[in-house]
C-alpha cells in the first residue's frame, strides 16, 4: 500500500533523468518528441495498461484503511490532510475511488509535476501512513468511471477550460478544505458571481510559482490575465512599485472576496491606504473633507499621469471644488507658468500645494487652511 | 527598538507560540502588505527558480498545456529542482539556488523614472538566494529567500512550518523611493526639521537677487526615502478547529520629501510675500499588530481579527527661514519682522480595529454572513504654538488703526485653549449578506451594510492670554502684509470684531447605509445573466448635503463558451441625487457664529458661488461598460482583450461637469512548446475631465455689499467671469516578449513602450476670468497649457547559459530611454527663483537614457 514513496522515488528518478536530459538539448528534444509521436491510445489500450486498483474500486470494498495492523510500529501522528475526504462528482454520483496508483498509471507526467507543487507535497506528507485517499481523488472525485471511460466528459471533477464541472462545483471542492479565513466572503463576491473558479488563478498541479500554487509565476501576472487595463496603469509616470516587484495586487485586494466591492482587505478605501501611509491617518486637528472621506477623490492608486498619483493636474484638481472668493477661483493659464507673462505660484511647481502643503490635514493650531 | 514595539513583539510572539498546533490554511490575503518580495531586477522575486521549463511539459496524454476555466493557458512548469538528501539518517531534503554577480549601470545617473523604486548601483548584487528544506514524511519545511541590489534595496524572508499545522515567518526588507534626482534646495539642514539659509543670506532681509545668486550655488540632491520593514508572524491551530494567527511588523521610513513654505502670496504683490518649496524630513516608524482567530466548521464559520497600528513621527515640525523682507500693502513703516515659517508635521497616532465575521450555511443552499467591526484612530500630540514669530506682528497704520499683535501672546502654548490635540475618530461597521442558490440555475443575494465614521475631535481656537479667537495666519506673514488679516477675531476690538476667521475645527464624518439585491440566472449551459440593484444612502456631517443617495443597476453577462471564448461583459447605470445643497454649511466654524461678531457694513463676502456642486456630493448620472474577452486560438495561442468605457455627467454649472474614459487592451500569447513563449500586447486609453468655475469680482471684496451675493450672474460672480477647463489624456502601451530555450542557452527579449499625453485646455467668458489681467492677457493666456507628456521605451535582453546541471550564467542588459514634459516645471531648467518664489525641484529630466548590463552566476545548491 506504500504507493507514494514509490511514486516519489519514481519522481525523483525522473526528475534527475530529466535534469540530465535537459543538459543535453539533442537528447532532450528526442525525449520530448517520443510521447507526441506515438499513436493515440485507444480506450482498450488504456484499459489494458491500467494496474489493478489499490482500493478495490467497483467491488464494494470501499477505501483502504490505515490501521495499526497494516502498519505496526508506526506511532507518528497523522497530518491534518489524512482525513481529507473525497468529494462527490455530481456528474458521476456512482463513481468509486480507485486510488492514485491507478491514476498515475496514465498521468505519469502529471504526477511528476504535481509532486513538486506545494499543494500535492503537503498531501503527500505523511500519507504513507494514511493510505492513498488524500491524493488525486481528494480534488478530482472518485475516478472509477473515468478509468473505465477516460474520455467521457464529466467523468471526473475537472478544473480546466473544457471541464463539464461548473465553476461553482469546482470551487466547492477547493473550499472543502479552504473555507473560512481569507475566503470567508467568497460566496457572493464579484469573482464568484462572474463564474471564476479557483483554478483560474491557481494551478495546484505544478510548481509554476514557488509559493501560492499560482497559475502564473507571480500574483501580478495572474491578476493581469483579466485586468490588463489596470496593469497598464502601473506603467504611468507615477505609480506604486508594482512593476518593480515591491508590491502585489493582493497587498491591497483579497481576490477571494471581502465585504467591499473592490475586494479591499479593510473595511474602507482609506483604511487600506493608511496601512502603508499611516501618517495620513491622523486624525488631525483640521481635516480636509475629501481626504477624510476617500483618498480616491484625489488619487488613483493604480497609476497616474500626474505627480503623486493625482487624478488631475493641479490647480485644476483643486479648482473642481474650490470656487471660494478671492484667490482660488481665477482661471490659471499658460501666463502663470515659469515661462509665462506673469509667473504665478498657483501654477508653478507644486502649485496650490506650495502653500497648502499639509493638504492631508494639519495638526497646527494655525493650520485651518493647511498652511502650517 | 522602541518600548512599544518591544511590547507588541513580545505579545505577538507569546500569542503565536501559544497557538502552535496545526492549521488548514494561511491568512496571507487577509492582511494588507508584504505579499510580494521582489525588486526591479526580478519583479517576481524567484524567476531563477522557474527555469528551465520541463521539456516533457505537463502531460504525456496531450500536447501543450491545458487552460484555465476562463481559457487562459497554464504555463509550462519548470523542470524539477534537484532535491538532495540533507544527510544519511534523515528524511530531510534540500534544494536551492544562488544567483550572484555583477551589475554595471550606465547612462544618466539622475534618470529619475529609471530609479523611482530601484536603487541601481554598479557592483556586486545578489540576484536570488533560495534555499528550501523539506521533510516529505513529516511535511515540515524551511524556506529562505533573499535578494540584494543595495543596502536600500533588498529583502530576506525565512519561512518554516509544517504543512497543515503551522507556519512561522520572519522577514526584513528595504524598499527605495526616489522622489526627485533634480533637486536644488536653497537651505542648509536638509533632512532635519530646521532649515537655515546659507550665508550670506539673512532671514527676512534678503533680496530676490541675493537669493537667486545664493541658490545658483546650491548642489543637486536626490530627494527620496527608504522603507525598512521587518516582521514576524505565525499561524497555527490553537485548539481543535480554532486557528490563530499573529504577526507584528515594524517599518522605519527615513529620508526626505519635497514640501512647501508659505509666507503669503507673491502673485498679487510683486517683491512681497514668499512662496517657498522646502524639503521636509521623513522619520517615521510604524508598528502593526495583526491577531486573528477563526473556526471553520461545516455549518458555522467564525473569525475574529484585531488590527493595531501605531505610528510615530520623530519629527513633529519643520521650521524654515524665509529670506525675503515683507512689506505691508498700505505703505506704512513695517513694524513686523516675520522671517520664519513653520509646519506641524504628522502627529503620532494609534489605531485599533476589532472585527468579527460570522457565516452560517442555510438550508436551501444558502449562506448568511455578518461582519461587525469597531475601530478607533486617536492622537493626542502636544500642539505647537500658533506662531513662532517674535516681537510685533501685523501692521500699524495710525492711531487708533493698529492691527499689530504681540507675538509673545501667541508664540507660546499658553495661547491655546488646549495643549493637546485630543483627536479621535471612531468607526463602526455592520455588514450582513444573505445568499441563496435554490436551484443550480438560479441564485440571489441581498446585502445590507452600515458604516459610520464619527469624528469626536473638538477644537476651539481661543487664546486665553488675550481673550481673542482665531489663529496667526501663515506664521504672521499674512497679517503683516494685509491689514486685519492676521487671523484674529476680537469682539472687543472694533478693528477685529468683524474679522471672519476659522475658530473651530470641522469634525467631518458620515454614515453610509447600503442595500443591494441581486440575482443571477444560468440561461444556457455556461452562460449566465445577472442583475444587481444597489441603493447607497450616505449622510455626511458638516458637508454641503446631509443626504446623498446613489442608485445603481448593474447587468452582467458571462459566457464561457462562445466559440470556445469566454466573455465577461457588464453594464451599469447609476444615478446620484440628494437633499438641498447648502453652498455654505461652515458658518458655525467661523467667528461669525460667535457672540460679539459684528457684521461689516458691506456684509460678509459670500463663501462661494451658490451654483457650485462639489463632485463627491453633486447629482450625477453614470454609465459604465466593460467587456473582457478570452479566446483560445488553437492549442498554443490565446487572444485576450478588454474594452471599457465610462461616462459621468454632473448636474451642475460650476464644479466638475463630466468625466469619460474609453479604453481597450489587446494581448496575444503563444506558447507552442515548453521551450518557447511569446507575448504581444497593446493598450490605449483616453480620458477627459471637464470643469467649470467662476472668478469672483475681487474689487467688491470688503468694499461693496455686492460681495454678499453668492449667485452666479450676480455682482460677485458675474457670468462674464465664468470659465471652463478640460483635461484630455491619452495613454498608450505596447510590449513584446519572447523567450526560447535552445537547450544549453535560453534567450529572452522584451520591449516595452509606455506613453502618455496630457492636454489642459480652457476657455472663458471674458478676460475678467483670468488670473492674469495685464497687457496682452489674452495672448499670454492662449487656450491651453503646453502639453504634458511622458514616454518610456525599454529593451531587455537576456542570455542564460547552462554549463552543467548545477552551474549556469546569465548575461543580461537593459536599455531605457524616456522623455518628460510638464508645464508645472516650465522654465525651471533656467532658474528656480522667481521674485519671492523659491523652488527646489526642477522636475524629472526632459530626456533620459539609462542602461544596465550584468552577469550573474547561477549555482544550484
PDB file of N, CA and C in Angstrom, chain B residues 526-584:
ATOM      1  N   UNK B 526     -23.189  27.153 -19.448  1.00  0.00           N
ATOM      2  CA  UNK B 526     -22.015  28.037 -19.470  1.00  0.00           C
ATOM      3  C   UNK B 526     -22.347  29.472 -19.842  1.00  0.00           C
ATOM      4  N   UNK B 527     -23.590  29.840 -19.651  1.00  0.00           N
ATOM      5  CA  UNK B 527     -23.975  31.239 -19.883  1.00  0.00           C
ATOM      6  C   UNK B 527     -24.856  31.711 -18.742  1.00  0.00           C
ATOM      7  N   UNK B 528     -24.529  32.846 -18.199  1.00  0.00           N
ATOM      8  CA  UNK B 528     -25.362  33.355 -17.111  1.00  0.00           C
ATOM      9  C   UNK B 528     -25.560  34.859 -17.258  1.00  0.00           C
ATOM     10  N   UNK B 529     -26.691  35.287 -16.762  1.00  0.00           N
ATOM     11  CA  UNK B 529     -27.026  36.706 -16.703  1.00  0.00           C
ATOM     12  C   UNK B 529     -27.214  37.075 -15.246  1.00  0.00           C
ATOM     13  N   UNK B 530     -26.824  38.266 -14.905  1.00  0.00           N
ATOM     14  CA  UNK B 530     -27.071  38.709 -13.534  1.00  0.00           C
ATOM     15  C   UNK B 530     -27.490  40.170 -13.529  1.00  0.00           C
ATOM     16  N   UNK B 531     -28.251  40.499 -12.524  1.00  0.00           N
ATOM     17  CA  UNK B 531     -28.696  41.879 -12.344  1.00  0.00           C
ATOM     18  C   UNK B 531     -28.586  42.227 -10.868  1.00  0.00           C
ATOM     19  N   UNK B 532     -28.092  43.406 -10.608  1.00  0.00           N
ATOM     20  CA  UNK B 532     -27.904  43.833  -9.218  1.00  0.00           C
ATOM     21  C   UNK B 532     -28.381  45.270  -9.071  1.00  0.00           C
ATOM     22  N   UNK B 533     -29.155  45.491  -8.049  1.00  0.00           N
ATOM     23  CA  UNK B 533     -29.595  46.847  -7.729  1.00  0.00           C
ATOM     24  C   UNK B 533     -28.954  47.252  -6.400  1.00  0.00           C
ATOM     25  N   UNK B 534     -28.386  48.445  -6.377  1.00  0.00           N
ATOM     26  CA  UNK B 534     -27.729  48.932  -5.165  1.00  0.00           C
ATOM     27  C   UNK B 534     -28.276  50.305  -4.819  1.00  0.00           C
ATOM     28  N   UNK B 535     -28.607  50.466  -3.563  1.00  0.00           N
ATOM     29  CA  UNK B 535     -29.034  51.768  -3.060  1.00  0.00           C
ATOM     30  C   UNK B 535     -28.077  52.172  -1.947  1.00  0.00           C
ATOM     31  N   UNK B 536     -27.346  53.240  -2.199  1.00  0.00           N
ATOM     32  CA  UNK B 536     -26.332  53.702  -1.257  1.00  0.00           C
ATOM     33  C   UNK B 536     -26.789  55.035  -0.687  1.00  0.00           C
ATOM     34  N   UNK B 537     -27.066  55.023   0.590  1.00  0.00           N
ATOM     35  CA  UNK B 537     -27.608  56.205   1.260  1.00  0.00           C
ATOM     36  C   UNK B 537     -26.525  56.766   2.173  1.00  0.00           C
ATOM     37  N   UNK B 538     -25.995  57.915   1.795  1.00  0.00           N
ATOM     38  CA  UNK B 538     -24.892  58.496   2.556  1.00  0.00           C
ATOM     39  C   UNK B 538     -25.350  59.752   3.273  1.00  0.00           C
ATOM     40  N   UNK B 539     -24.954  59.859   4.538  1.00  0.00           N
ATOM     41  CA  UNK B 539     -25.327  61.027   5.337  1.00  0.00           C
ATOM     42  C   UNK B 539     -24.058  61.697   5.854  1.00  0.00           C
ATOM     43  N   UNK B 540     -23.531  62.625   5.082  1.00  0.00           N
ATOM     44  CA  UNK B 540     -22.317  63.305   5.526  1.00  0.00           C
ATOM     45  C   UNK B 540     -22.624  64.290   6.654  1.00  0.00           C
ATOM     46  N   UNK B 541     -21.649  64.523   7.493  1.00  0.00           N
ATOM     47  CA  UNK B 541     -21.812  65.519   8.560  1.00  0.00           C
ATOM     48  C   UNK B 541     -20.983  66.745   8.225  1.00  0.00           C
ATOM     49  N   UNK B 542     -21.598  67.881   8.419  1.00  0.00           N
ATOM     50  CA  UNK B 542     -20.941  69.181   8.190  1.00  0.00           C
ATOM     51  C   UNK B 542     -20.491  69.349   6.743  1.00  0.00           C
ATOM     52  N   UNK B 543     -21.255  68.768   5.850  1.00  0.00           N
ATOM     53  CA  UNK B 543     -20.973  68.961   4.432  1.00  0.00           C
ATOM     54  C   UNK B 543     -22.141  69.711   3.792  1.00  0.00           C
ATOM     55  N   UNK B 544     -22.004  69.947   2.507  1.00  0.00           N
ATOM     56  CA  UNK B 544     -22.991  70.755   1.798  1.00  0.00           C
ATOM     57  C   UNK B 544     -24.335  70.052   1.665  1.00  0.00           C
ATOM     58  N   UNK B 545     -24.311  68.744   1.767  1.00  0.00           N
ATOM     59  CA  UNK B 545     -25.561  67.980   1.745  1.00  0.00           C
ATOM     60  C   UNK B 545     -25.602  67.076   2.971  1.00  0.00           C
ATOM     61  N   UNK B 546     -26.817  66.880   3.441  1.00  0.00           N
ATOM     62  CA  UNK B 546     -26.971  65.972   4.576  1.00  0.00           C
ATOM     63  C   UNK B 546     -27.364  64.579   4.119  1.00  0.00           C
ATOM     64  N   UNK B 547     -27.718  64.476   2.862  1.00  0.00           N
ATOM     65  CA  UNK B 547     -28.128  63.170   2.336  1.00  0.00           C
ATOM     66  C   UNK B 547     -27.728  63.085   0.871  1.00  0.00           C
ATOM     67  N   UNK B 548     -27.070  62.000   0.541  1.00  0.00           N
ATOM     68  CA  UNK B 548     -26.709  61.732  -0.857  1.00  0.00           C
ATOM     69  C   UNK B 548     -27.101  60.287  -1.158  1.00  0.00           C
ATOM     70  N   UNK B 549     -27.938  60.114  -2.148  1.00  0.00           N
ATOM     71  CA  UNK B 549     -28.418  58.768  -2.499  1.00  0.00           C
ATOM     72  C   UNK B 549     -27.896  58.375  -3.873  1.00  0.00           C
ATOM     73  N   UNK B 550     -27.288  57.228  -3.914  1.00  0.00           N
ATOM     74  CA  UNK B 550     -26.753  56.729  -5.177  1.00  0.00           C
ATOM     75  C   UNK B 550     -27.448  55.408  -5.489  1.00  0.00           C
ATOM     76  N   UNK B 551     -28.185  55.398  -6.590  1.00  0.00           N
ATOM     77  CA  UNK B 551     -28.859  54.166  -7.012  1.00  0.00           C
ATOM     78  C   UNK B 551     -28.161  53.629  -8.253  1.00  0.00           C
ATOM     79  N   UNK B 552     -27.973  52.335  -8.232  1.00  0.00           N
ATOM     80  CA  UNK B 552     -27.147  51.740  -9.284  1.00  0.00           C
ATOM     81  C   UNK B 552     -27.760  50.420  -9.733  1.00  0.00           C
ATOM     82  N   UNK B 553     -27.801  50.232 -11.027  1.00  0.00           N
ATOM     83  CA  UNK B 553     -28.232  48.946 -11.590  1.00  0.00           C
ATOM     84  C   UNK B 553     -27.093  48.400 -12.427  1.00  0.00           C
ATOM     85  N   UNK B 554     -26.781  47.175 -12.167  1.00  0.00           N
ATOM     86  CA  UNK B 554     -25.679  46.565 -12.905  1.00  0.00           C
ATOM     87  C   UNK B 554     -26.151  45.269 -13.541  1.00  0.00           C
ATOM     88  N   UNK B 555     -25.880  45.157 -14.813  1.00  0.00           N
ATOM     89  CA  UNK B 555     -26.221  43.943 -15.548  1.00  0.00           C
ATOM     90  C   UNK B 555     -24.929  43.296 -16.017  1.00  0.00           C
ATOM     91  N   UNK B 556     -24.900  41.995 -15.921  1.00  0.00           N
ATOM     92  CA  UNK B 556     -23.675  41.303 -16.343  1.00  0.00           C
ATOM     93  C   UNK B 556     -24.029  40.045 -17.106  1.00  0.00           C
ATOM     94  N   UNK B 557     -23.187  39.744 -18.047  1.00  0.00           N
ATOM     95  CA  UNK B 557     -23.361  38.540 -18.859  1.00  0.00           C
ATOM     96  C   UNK B 557     -22.025  37.809 -18.886  1.00  0.00           C
ATOM     97  N   UNK B 558     -22.081  36.556 -18.508  1.00  0.00           N
ATOM     98  CA  UNK B 558     -20.883  35.723 -18.542  1.00  0.00           C
ATOM     99  C   UNK B 558     -21.164  34.544 -19.466  1.00  0.00           C
ATOM    100  N   UNK B 559     -20.359  34.432 -20.479  1.00  0.00           N
ATOM    101  CA  UNK B 559     -20.497  33.308 -21.412  1.00  0.00           C
ATOM    102  C   UNK B 559     -19.150  32.622 -21.506  1.00  0.00           C
ATOM    103  N   UNK B 560     -19.111  31.386 -21.080  1.00  0.00           N
ATOM    104  CA  UNK B 560     -17.821  30.706 -21.009  1.00  0.00           C
ATOM    105  C   UNK B 560     -17.579  29.790 -22.191  1.00  0.00           C
ATOM    106  N   UNK B 561     -18.447  29.838 -23.163  1.00  0.00           N
ATOM    107  CA  UNK B 561     -18.187  29.014 -24.337  1.00  0.00           C
ATOM    108  C   UNK B 561     -18.881  29.610 -25.557  1.00  0.00           C
ATOM    109  N   UNK B 562     -18.325  30.714 -26.018  1.00  0.00           N
ATOM    110  CA  UNK B 562     -18.823  31.310 -27.249  1.00  0.00           C
ATOM    111  C   UNK B 562     -17.758  31.049 -28.302  1.00  0.00           C
ATOM    112  N   UNK B 563     -17.925  29.985 -29.012  1.00  0.00           N
ATOM    113  CA  UNK B 563     -16.875  29.580 -29.937  1.00  0.00           C
ATOM    114  C   UNK B 563     -15.581  29.284 -29.208  1.00  0.00           C
ATOM    115  N   UNK B 564     -15.733  28.793 -28.007  1.00  0.00           N
ATOM    116  CA  UNK B 564     -14.545  28.497 -27.207  1.00  0.00           C
ATOM    117  C   UNK B 564     -14.073  29.675 -26.378  1.00  0.00           C
ATOM    118  N   UNK B 565     -14.606  30.843 -26.655  1.00  0.00           N
ATOM    119  CA  UNK B 565     -14.153  32.037 -25.934  1.00  0.00           C
ATOM    120  C   UNK B 565     -14.960  32.240 -24.659  1.00  0.00           C
ATOM    121  N   UNK B 566     -14.355  32.950 -23.755  1.00  0.00           N
ATOM    122  CA  UNK B 566     -15.062  33.380 -22.556  1.00  0.00           C
ATOM    123  C   UNK B 566     -15.254  34.889 -22.634  1.00  0.00           C
ATOM    124  N   UNK B 567     -16.490  35.291 -22.418  1.00  0.00           N
ATOM    125  CA  UNK B 567     -16.815  36.718 -22.452  1.00  0.00           C
ATOM    126  C   UNK B 567     -17.425  37.094 -21.115  1.00  0.00           C
ATOM    127  N   UNK B 568     -16.889  38.121 -20.542  1.00  0.00           N
ATOM    128  CA  UNK B 568     -17.499  38.685 -19.336  1.00  0.00           C
ATOM    129  C   UNK B 568     -17.810  40.146 -19.650  1.00  0.00           C
ATOM    130  N   UNK B 569     -19.069  40.444 -19.658  1.00  0.00           N
ATOM    131  CA  UNK B 569     -19.489  41.804 -20.020  1.00  0.00           C
ATOM    132  C   UNK B 569     -20.377  42.355 -18.918  1.00  0.00           C
ATOM    133  N   UNK B 570     -20.257  43.619 -18.695  1.00  0.00           N
ATOM    134  CA  UNK B 570     -21.113  44.236 -17.680  1.00  0.00           C
ATOM    135  C   UNK B 570     -21.448  45.661 -18.100  1.00  0.00           C
ATOM    136  N   UNK B 571     -22.575  46.075 -17.655  1.00  0.00           N
ATOM    137  CA  UNK B 571     -23.007  47.458 -17.876  1.00  0.00           C
ATOM    138  C   UNK B 571     -23.670  47.939 -16.604  1.00  0.00           C
ATOM    139  N   UNK B 572     -23.377  49.158 -16.220  1.00  0.00           N
ATOM    140  CA  UNK B 572     -24.060  49.685 -15.040  1.00  0.00           C
ATOM    141  C   UNK B 572     -24.465  51.134 -15.269  1.00  0.00           C
ATOM    142  N   UNK B 573     -25.595  51.419 -14.696  1.00  0.00           N
ATOM    143  CA  UNK B 573     -26.133  52.769 -14.745  1.00  0.00           C
ATOM    144  C   UNK B 573     -26.358  53.221 -13.318  1.00  0.00           C
ATOM    145  N   UNK B 574     -25.915  54.429 -13.031  1.00  0.00           N
ATOM    146  CA  UNK B 574     -26.087  54.933 -11.672  1.00  0.00           C
ATOM    147  C   UNK B 574     -26.609  56.357 -11.717  1.00  0.00           C
ATOM    148  N   UNK B 575     -27.407  56.646 -10.733  1.00  0.00           N
ATOM    149  CA  UNK B 575     -27.951  57.996 -10.610  1.00  0.00           C
ATOM    150  C   UNK B 575     -27.794  58.446  -9.168  1.00  0.00           C
ATOM    151  N   UNK B 576     -27.187  59.616  -9.006  1.00  0.00           N
ATOM    152  CA  UNK B 576     -26.972  60.119  -7.648  1.00  0.00           C
ATOM    153  C   UNK B 576     -27.758  61.407  -7.465  1.00  0.00           C
ATOM    154  N   UNK B 577     -28.480  61.447  -6.383  1.00  0.00           N
ATOM    155  CA  UNK B 577     -29.252  62.639  -6.037  1.00  0.00           C
ATOM    156  C   UNK B 577     -29.047  62.907  -4.549  1.00  0.00           C
ATOM    157  N   UNK B 578     -29.705  63.925  -4.076  1.00  0.00           N
ATOM    158  CA  UNK B 578     -29.578  64.225  -2.652  1.00  0.00           C
ATOM    159  C   UNK B 578     -30.531  65.312  -2.233  1.00  0.00           C
ATOM    160  N   UNK B 579     -30.374  65.717  -0.987  1.00  0.00           N
ATOM    161  CA  UNK B 579     -31.267  66.758  -0.492  1.00  0.00           C
ATOM    162  C   UNK B 579     -30.732  68.126  -0.916  1.00  0.00           C
ATOM    163  N   UNK B 580     -31.294  69.158  -0.313  1.00  0.00           N
ATOM    164  CA  UNK B 580     -30.912  70.528  -0.641  1.00  0.00           C
ATOM    165  C   UNK B 580     -29.401  70.707  -0.501  1.00  0.00           C
ATOM    166  N   UNK B 581     -28.821  71.404  -1.444  1.00  0.00           N
ATOM    167  CA  UNK B 581     -27.380  71.664  -1.404  1.00  0.00           C
ATOM    168  C   UNK B 581     -27.137  73.018  -0.770  1.00  0.00           C
ATOM    169  N   UNK B 582     -26.512  73.002   0.382  1.00  0.00           N
ATOM    170  CA  UNK B 582     -26.186  74.226   1.088  1.00  0.00           C
ATOM    171  C   UNK B 582     -24.757  74.622   0.732  1.00  0.00           C
ATOM    172  N   UNK B 583     -24.621  75.683  -0.003  1.00  0.00           N
ATOM    173  CA  UNK B 583     -23.288  76.021  -0.515  1.00  0.00           C
ATOM    174  C   UNK B 583     -22.341  76.482   0.578  1.00  0.00           C
ATOM    175  N   UNK B 584     -22.884  76.822   1.751  1.00  0.00           N
ATOM    176  CA  UNK B 584     -22.009  77.261   2.847  1.00  0.00           C
ATOM    177  C   UNK B 584     -22.490  76.692   4.179  1.00  0.00           C
TER     178      UNK B 584
END
